[in-house]
XYZ file of C-alpha atoms in Angstrom:
367
model
C -8.250 15.608 -9.343
C -10.351 16.776 -6.488
C -8.992 16.091 -2.925
C -12.301 15.031 -1.012
C -13.437 12.200 -3.562
C -9.378 11.004 -3.499
C -9.641 10.969 0.471
C -12.833 8.989 0.714
C -11.722 6.238 -1.283
C -8.460 6.215 0.902
C -10.985 5.971 4.012
C -13.026 3.585 2.561
C -10.044 0.841 1.872
C -8.599 1.803 5.127
C -11.735 1.114 6.980
C -12.484 -2.239 4.621
C -8.744 -3.562 5.784
C -8.759 -2.927 9.146
C -12.384 -4.413 9.406
C -11.508 -7.506 7.796
C -8.637 -8.098 9.749
C -10.550 -7.493 12.882
C -13.181 -10.244 11.437
C -10.765 -12.321 10.990
C -9.923 -15.059 13.698
C -6.438 -14.133 15.242
C -4.390 -17.138 14.664
C -0.653 -18.579 15.520
C 1.821 -17.232 13.024
C 3.985 -20.233 13.707
C 1.386 -23.201 13.304
C 0.446 -24.367 9.939
C -2.478 -23.423 7.527
C -4.484 -25.334 4.945
C -3.652 -23.660 1.775
C -6.892 -22.829 -0.549
C -6.845 -21.792 -4.276
C -8.690 -19.071 -6.186
C -10.504 -16.268 -4.757
C -11.638 -17.626 -1.491
C -7.828 -18.721 -0.870
C -6.645 -15.217 -1.767
C -8.975 -13.470 0.785
C -8.233 -16.147 3.434
C -4.323 -15.907 2.868
C -5.037 -11.823 3.126
C -6.671 -12.099 6.583
C -4.580 -14.992 7.858
C -1.468 -12.151 7.111
C -3.406 -8.979 8.517
C -4.373 -11.206 11.732
C -1.430 -13.620 12.463
C -0.029 -13.089 15.598
C 2.896 -14.663 17.407
C 1.592 -16.213 20.744
C 4.832 -15.884 22.348
C 4.344 -12.176 22.245
C 0.509 -11.747 22.247
C -1.954 -13.147 24.245
C -5.473 -13.177 22.200
C -8.635 -12.190 23.638
C -10.371 -15.025 25.925
C -13.486 -13.758 25.896
C -16.317 -12.234 23.665
C -17.873 -9.443 25.440
C -16.708 -6.664 27.961
C -18.251 -3.735 30.192
C -16.197 -0.505 31.039
C -16.808 2.308 33.049
C -14.751 4.878 31.602
C -14.206 8.739 32.897
C -12.793 11.144 30.067
C -11.098 14.447 30.495
C -11.128 16.505 27.082
C -8.383 18.347 25.753
C -8.283 21.615 23.622
C -5.913 24.160 23.133
C -6.048 26.808 20.141
C -3.612 29.312 19.449
C -3.801 32.124 17.197
C -0.573 34.085 16.016
C -0.179 36.890 13.829
C 2.725 37.069 11.440
C 5.370 40.092 11.084
C 6.151 42.826 12.998
C 4.574 43.505 16.691
C 3.152 40.113 16.254
C 0.095 39.281 18.869
C -1.033 36.020 20.236
C -4.297 34.704 21.570
C -4.563 31.228 23.262
C -7.480 29.328 24.081
C -9.263 26.620 26.300
C -12.468 25.154 26.716
C -13.736 25.366 30.557
C -12.933 22.187 32.456
C -15.017 19.329 31.655
C -15.440 16.049 32.907
C -17.324 13.178 31.259
C -18.252 9.408 32.843
C -20.408 6.560 31.204
C -20.687 3.174 30.337
C -19.247 1.102 27.535
C -20.028 -2.230 26.217
C -17.997 -4.164 23.966
C -17.635 -7.456 21.570
C -14.144 -8.677 21.078
C -12.233 -5.788 19.425
C -15.268 -3.179 19.174
C -16.124 -0.719 21.874
C -19.315 1.618 21.970
C -20.368 3.581 24.698
C -21.309 7.370 25.457
C -20.415 9.840 28.330
C -21.946 12.426 30.580
C -20.663 15.715 31.368
C -20.880 15.867 34.874
C -19.883 19.339 35.646
C -22.747 20.677 33.650
C -26.214 20.454 34.166
C -27.424 21.696 31.083
C -28.293 19.510 28.369
C -27.970 21.609 25.202
C -24.540 22.649 23.820
C -22.870 24.096 21.268
C -20.142 21.708 21.186
C -19.576 18.405 19.049
C -16.713 16.480 19.686
C -17.132 12.592 17.986
C -14.017 10.554 18.186
C -13.798 6.536 16.875
C -10.651 4.758 17.311
C -10.089 1.579 15.815
C -7.154 -0.657 16.913
C -6.622 -3.707 15.239
C -3.968 -6.330 14.662
C -2.397 -4.858 11.377
C -3.129 -0.614 12.513
C -5.705 1.215 12.881
C -7.903 4.163 11.965
C -9.114 7.405 13.897
C -12.320 9.083 12.417
C -13.597 12.294 13.815
C -15.592 15.036 13.907
C -15.222 18.092 15.739
C -17.284 21.593 16.131
C -15.576 23.734 18.772
C -18.303 25.902 20.880
C -18.038 29.297 22.360
C -17.591 28.398 26.462
C -13.626 29.136 25.917
C -11.634 30.896 28.341
C -8.194 33.013 27.541
C -5.219 31.211 28.559
C -2.473 33.565 27.345
C -2.515 37.167 25.577
C 0.041 39.063 23.996
C -1.059 42.286 22.446
C 2.625 43.845 22.192
C 5.584 45.362 23.866
C 4.676 47.070 27.497
C 0.888 46.274 26.873
C -0.333 44.117 30.461
C -2.425 41.705 29.577
C -2.494 39.806 32.837
C -6.666 40.691 33.723
C -7.831 39.427 30.763
C -6.039 35.788 31.216
C -9.444 33.371 32.396
C -11.923 35.723 30.811
C -14.706 34.120 28.625
C -13.912 34.256 24.889
C -15.930 32.388 22.301
C -15.113 34.534 19.151
C -12.523 31.625 17.598
C -13.797 28.817 16.379
C -12.827 25.562 14.808
C -14.503 22.608 13.051
C -12.458 19.643 11.795
C -13.939 16.254 10.063
C -11.549 13.605 8.685
C -9.507 10.244 9.469
C -6.126 9.168 10.363
C -5.191 5.541 9.496
C -1.808 3.712 9.885
C -0.406 0.205 9.275
C 2.335 -1.494 11.364
C 4.974 -3.358 9.994
C 5.330 -5.516 13.041
C 1.991 -6.272 14.223
C 2.764 -9.875 14.477
C 4.600 -9.150 17.620
C 3.721 -5.469 18.870
C -0.067 -5.187 19.647
C -1.928 -1.524 19.760
C -4.786 -3.146 20.923
C -3.164 -4.203 24.168
C -2.563 -0.560 25.432
C -5.366 0.998 24.193
C -8.532 -1.258 23.833
C -7.380 -4.026 25.933
C -8.524 -6.838 23.462
C -5.369 -8.553 23.679
C -2.094 -8.709 26.199
C 1.253 -7.843 25.300
C 3.565 -10.431 26.849
C 6.861 -9.769 25.875
C 8.158 -5.854 25.580
C 8.240 -4.922 21.802
C 7.962 -2.190 19.325
C 7.096 -1.441 15.753
C 7.329 1.430 12.924
C 4.445 2.732 11.602
C 3.128 4.456 8.181
C 0.056 6.309 7.858
C -2.440 8.632 5.936
C -4.887 11.133 7.221
C -7.372 13.777 5.639
C -8.903 16.349 7.054
C -11.689 19.016 5.918
C -11.222 22.067 8.146
C -12.898 25.686 9.144
C -11.893 28.558 11.011
C -13.615 31.713 12.098
C -12.317 34.512 14.493
C -14.394 37.254 15.671
C -11.807 40.061 16.165
C -14.710 42.700 17.226
C -15.554 40.675 20.119
C -11.615 40.660 21.055
C -11.970 44.322 20.663
C -15.053 44.821 22.611
C -13.270 42.553 25.501
C -10.102 45.103 25.420
C -12.142 48.046 25.530
C -13.977 46.978 29.037
C -10.257 46.939 30.563
C -8.594 50.284 31.174
C -4.854 48.656 30.576
C -5.908 47.617 26.805
C -8.680 50.318 26.062
C -6.516 51.957 23.448
C -5.339 48.775 21.705
C -5.868 49.140 17.740
C -7.604 46.821 15.544
C -5.437 44.413 14.096
C -6.182 43.528 10.418
C -4.439 40.233 10.602
C -6.767 38.972 12.966
C -10.025 39.483 10.718
C -10.868 36.465 8.894
C -13.845 34.969 8.813
C -14.927 31.306 7.146
C -11.358 30.044 6.105
C -11.876 26.581 5.030
C -9.151 24.256 3.737
C -8.535 20.470 3.126
C -5.325 18.625 4.475
C -4.136 15.339 3.194
C -0.855 13.938 4.960
C 1.236 11.186 5.096
C 2.966 10.016 8.177
C 6.071 7.579 9.806
C 6.059 7.221 13.488
C 6.825 4.345 16.229
C 5.378 2.334 18.626
C 6.758 0.728 21.561
C 5.362 -1.468 24.461
C 6.921 -1.621 27.667
C 5.990 -4.743 29.619
C 7.398 -3.860 32.975
C 6.155 -5.979 35.296
C 3.389 -9.234 35.156
C 0.124 -8.081 33.707
C 1.265 -4.410 33.178
C 2.125 -2.336 30.196
C 3.224 1.004 29.267
C 2.921 1.931 25.554
C 3.503 4.885 23.478
C 3.701 5.999 20.104
C 4.377 9.338 18.290
C 3.542 9.928 14.185
C 4.794 13.047 12.444
C 2.940 13.871 9.396
C 3.628 15.730 6.414
C 0.537 17.533 5.539
C -0.448 19.298 2.373
C -2.914 21.829 2.697
C -4.763 23.777 0.153
C -7.252 26.663 0.804
C -10.758 26.776 -1.007
C -12.564 29.844 0.605
C -12.084 32.883 3.499
C -8.658 33.815 2.649
C -8.245 38.106 2.260
C -6.943 39.378 -0.764
C -2.972 39.432 -1.276
C -2.797 36.159 1.321
C -2.089 32.513 0.869
C -1.419 29.706 2.482
C 1.681 27.630 3.091
C 0.810 24.639 1.801
C 3.554 22.145 3.578
C 3.177 21.831 7.406
C 3.919 19.466 10.029
C 1.594 17.830 12.030
C 1.897 14.943 14.789
C -0.439 12.143 16.545
C 0.933 11.038 19.999
C -0.468 8.161 22.270
C 0.475 6.922 25.885
C -1.261 3.958 27.574
C -0.521 2.360 30.865
C -2.579 -0.770 31.435
C -3.269 -3.303 33.945
C -5.088 -6.808 32.305
C -5.071 -10.435 33.734
C -7.366 -10.918 30.982
C -10.492 -11.119 33.018
C -10.287 -7.610 34.471
C -8.247 -4.591 32.890
C -8.106 -0.959 34.070
C -5.507 1.715 32.846
C -5.045 5.129 31.718
C -4.567 6.530 28.373
C -3.993 9.907 26.333
C -4.028 10.587 22.614
C -3.318 14.021 21.300
C -3.502 15.254 17.940
C -1.396 18.561 16.824
C -2.578 20.365 13.762
C -0.612 23.485 12.137
C -2.335 25.712 9.640
C 0.113 28.606 8.448
C 0.099 31.335 5.962
C 0.919 35.000 4.981
C -1.480 36.680 7.727
C -1.526 34.399 10.914
C -0.556 31.213 12.279
C -3.004 28.578 13.992
C -1.937 25.626 16.342
C -4.957 23.317 17.757
C -3.857 20.923 19.649
C -6.711 18.552 20.917
C -7.511 14.905 22.469
C -8.411 13.206 25.610
C -7.096 11.827 28.843
C -9.523 8.484 29.714
C -9.283 6.495 32.903
C -11.003 3.187 32.848
C -11.879 -0.095 34.366
C -13.569 -2.998 33.008
C -14.381 -6.667 32.767
C -14.438 -9.368 30.312
C -17.284 -12.291 30.235
C -18.241 -14.733 28.043
C -15.547 -17.512 26.938
C -14.776 -18.050 23.628
C -15.426 -21.556 22.492
C -11.787 -22.410 21.926
C -10.679 -21.530 25.236
C -13.503 -23.803 26.840
C -11.931 -26.207 24.629
C -8.750 -25.504 26.039
C -9.907 -25.188 29.427
C -11.410 -28.450 29.501
C -8.462 -30.382 28.196
């Protein structure tokens, strides 16, 4: 059985479930519902199960449309550590970037584009596409990443007694990581706990509440490391000119699949009127299988522990909203030669405005 076709089936199913629940009109779970029989009745019951909310805990979205201005600071740290005696370590991070741009939304869906204001040039070898959908019963993260060459050395360890301080903050673009995949999750207490309240502002959490969650993820990953480029950089400094090459760092074109099952907890704290602080943590047991690029005699450690963390603070008075949010993905890869940690995500600062009052709230306003 191939992993990739199976993952595509799960991904499609997760997207359909979340999309269906979003399209379904949120309803008060306490109010009575008309019973329908047959297939239509079954579908309607499924939609209600996924979209029902307890309005004593959650205030639904009152408006059809929203506009928002967002500033985004990407986060990306890549660490390569060799395994065995006299281990070496290199940690890289891209040069500081700040992206600002407009967004537009319809109910639960936001779309927009941010521009890198730290660089005048338009061309770049970095591709970073993230799509996070937060719905009533859960959500799904879709991502496609290809890291570029515009990185700086944050930490370099070459062995006991070797001074590498002058190499910190030097440019090095020889370590590239790419990934494409998804992370889907389900919230058990979605009638009273609202992820959208903290991360896409389409609802408001009235009362503090939490929920356990379970998820499924899949990624297709690639990694390359240019060990010769590192040796060339080391040769330009007297302190490291005599450092020998390390065969454990000589790998190119490593490719592997990762399928993960995750569990975690999320909590929304309403610490003041209209104010909310939300946080969640998912730990994932990931099965990773290599299919290209390992040197002869090396092997992959099949099971690794990954994580996804979210944090947000938001003010929302139904019409206006503003806040700060962070999402972090922690992916690990182990095999006999080396260990790789890739931590990536973003910090977002935003302010927005809702408009176009929905018909049901227009009627309530008149009465």
